[in-house]
mmCIF file of C-alpha atoms in Angstrom:
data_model
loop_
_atom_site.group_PDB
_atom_site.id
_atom_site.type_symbol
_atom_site.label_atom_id
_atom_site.label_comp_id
_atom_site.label_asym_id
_atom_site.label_seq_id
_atom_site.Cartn_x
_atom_site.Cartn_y
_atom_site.Cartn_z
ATOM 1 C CA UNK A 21 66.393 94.329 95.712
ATOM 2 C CA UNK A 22 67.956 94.170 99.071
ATOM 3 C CA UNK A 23 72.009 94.238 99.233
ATOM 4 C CA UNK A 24 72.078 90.440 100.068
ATOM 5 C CA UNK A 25 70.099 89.895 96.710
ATOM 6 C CA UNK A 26 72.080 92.115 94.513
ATOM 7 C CA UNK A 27 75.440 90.841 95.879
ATOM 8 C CA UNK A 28 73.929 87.471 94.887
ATOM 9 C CA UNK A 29 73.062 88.436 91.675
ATOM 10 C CA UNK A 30 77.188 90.130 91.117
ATOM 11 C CA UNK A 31 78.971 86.979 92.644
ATOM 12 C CA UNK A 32 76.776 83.900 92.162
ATOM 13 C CA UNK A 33 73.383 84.909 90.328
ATOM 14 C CA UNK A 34 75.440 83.737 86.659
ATOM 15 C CA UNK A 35 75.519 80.041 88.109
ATOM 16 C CA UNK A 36 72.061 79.630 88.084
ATOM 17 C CA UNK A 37 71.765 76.461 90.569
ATOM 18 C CA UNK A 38 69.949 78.107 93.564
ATOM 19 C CA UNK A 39 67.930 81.899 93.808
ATOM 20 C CA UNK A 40 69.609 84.058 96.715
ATOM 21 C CA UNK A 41 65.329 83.055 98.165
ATOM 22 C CA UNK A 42 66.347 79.230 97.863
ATOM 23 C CA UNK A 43 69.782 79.598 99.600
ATOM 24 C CA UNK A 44 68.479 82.154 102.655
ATOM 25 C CA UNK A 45 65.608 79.439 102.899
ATOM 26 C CA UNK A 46 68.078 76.689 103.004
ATOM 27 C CA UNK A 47 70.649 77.589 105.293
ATOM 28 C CA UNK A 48 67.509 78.968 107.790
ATOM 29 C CA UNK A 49 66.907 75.322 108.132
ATOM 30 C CA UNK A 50 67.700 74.004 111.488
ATOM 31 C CA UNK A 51 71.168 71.417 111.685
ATOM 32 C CA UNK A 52 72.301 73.698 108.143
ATOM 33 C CA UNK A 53 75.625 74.898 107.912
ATOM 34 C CA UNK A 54 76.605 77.481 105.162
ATOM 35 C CA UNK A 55 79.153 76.835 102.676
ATOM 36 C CA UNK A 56 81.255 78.889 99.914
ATOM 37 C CA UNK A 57 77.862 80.432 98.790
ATOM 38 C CA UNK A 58 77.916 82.070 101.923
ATOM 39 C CA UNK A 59 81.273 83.204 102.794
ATOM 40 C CA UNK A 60 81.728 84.556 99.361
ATOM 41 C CA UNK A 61 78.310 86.666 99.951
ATOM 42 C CA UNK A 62 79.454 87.522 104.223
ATOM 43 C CA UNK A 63 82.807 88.633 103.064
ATOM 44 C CA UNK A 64 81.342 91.193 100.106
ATOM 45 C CA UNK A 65 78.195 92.840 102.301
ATOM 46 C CA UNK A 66 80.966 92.535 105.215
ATOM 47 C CA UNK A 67 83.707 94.431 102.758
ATOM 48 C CA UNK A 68 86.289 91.777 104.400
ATOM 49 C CA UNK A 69 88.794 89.315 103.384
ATOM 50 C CA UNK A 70 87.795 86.108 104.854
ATOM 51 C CA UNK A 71 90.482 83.294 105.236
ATOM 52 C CA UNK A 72 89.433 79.602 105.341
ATOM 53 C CA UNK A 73 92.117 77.398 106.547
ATOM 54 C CA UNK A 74 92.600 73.868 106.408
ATOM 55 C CA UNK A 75 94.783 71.206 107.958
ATOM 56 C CA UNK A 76 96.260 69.874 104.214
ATOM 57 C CA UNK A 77 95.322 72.773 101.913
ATOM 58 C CA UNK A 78 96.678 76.008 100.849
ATOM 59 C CA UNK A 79 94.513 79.077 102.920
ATOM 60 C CA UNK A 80 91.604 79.923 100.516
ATOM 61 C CA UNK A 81 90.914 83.778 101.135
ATOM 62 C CA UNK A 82 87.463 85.113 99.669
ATOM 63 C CA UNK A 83 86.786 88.848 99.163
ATOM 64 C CA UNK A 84 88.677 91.988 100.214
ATOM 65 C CA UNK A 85 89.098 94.443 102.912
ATOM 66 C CA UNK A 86 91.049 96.018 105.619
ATOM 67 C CA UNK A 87 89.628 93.472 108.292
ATOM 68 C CA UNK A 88 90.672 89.334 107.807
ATOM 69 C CA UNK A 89 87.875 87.270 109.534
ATOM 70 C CA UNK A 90 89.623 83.882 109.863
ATOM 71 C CA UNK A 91 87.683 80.205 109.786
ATOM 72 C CA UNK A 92 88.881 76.976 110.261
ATOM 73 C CA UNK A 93 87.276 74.690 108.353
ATOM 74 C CA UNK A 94 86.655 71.480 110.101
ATOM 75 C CA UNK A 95 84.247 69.519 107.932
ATOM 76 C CA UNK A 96 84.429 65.944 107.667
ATOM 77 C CA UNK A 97 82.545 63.681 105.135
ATOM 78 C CA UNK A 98 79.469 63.341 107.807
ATOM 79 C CA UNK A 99 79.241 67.019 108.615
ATOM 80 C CA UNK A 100 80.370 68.619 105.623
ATOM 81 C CA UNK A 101 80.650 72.716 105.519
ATOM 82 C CA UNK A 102 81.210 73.261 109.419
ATOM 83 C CA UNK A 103 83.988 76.216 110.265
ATOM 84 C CA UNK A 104 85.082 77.516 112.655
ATOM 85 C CA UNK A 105 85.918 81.260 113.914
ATOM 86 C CA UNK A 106 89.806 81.675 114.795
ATOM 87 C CA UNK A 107 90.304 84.033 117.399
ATOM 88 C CA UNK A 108 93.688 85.260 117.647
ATOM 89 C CA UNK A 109 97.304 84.372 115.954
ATOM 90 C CA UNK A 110 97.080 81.017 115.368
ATOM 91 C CA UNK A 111 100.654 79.432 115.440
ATOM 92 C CA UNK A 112 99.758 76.019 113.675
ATOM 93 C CA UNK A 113 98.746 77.402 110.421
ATOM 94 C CA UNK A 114 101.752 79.735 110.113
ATOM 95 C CA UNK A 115 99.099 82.753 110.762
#
């Protein structure tokens, strides 16, 4: 079982909807963004905490760790699950 798989199996494998195979084949597919699924799974193989901000939500943070990787999510109802990496103190979102 490779790390990806058995991190898959500790954080997601109870829900049942997709096998860690389905979701790598998934999100290999050209125009695919990933989602939750795979921020959940970067930030615990990373060891990170990995902030998701939003213009009108709270910051949703996912995992643990010295390091904060920091996305901006800017999905809209056409292009759903796109972020973005925020480099830097970000003075908008109260960083």
């Amino acid at each position: 079982m490779t790390n990806a798989e058995s991190v898959w199996q500790e954080v997601y494998g109870h829900i049942g909807h997709m096998s860690c195979e389905e979701l790598v084949e998934q999100t290999g597919k050209e125009g695919e963004w990933g989602g939750e699924e795979q921020i959940v799974i970067a930030a615990a193989i990373l060891g990170a905490a990995i902030e998701v901000h939003t213009i009108d939500m709270p910051v949703l943070r996912y995992g643990e760790g010295a390091q904060v990787i920091q996305l901006l999510y800017t999905g809209t109802e056409h292009e759903k699950n796109h972020y973005d990496l925020i480099l830097g103190q970000a003075a908008w979102c109260g960083c």
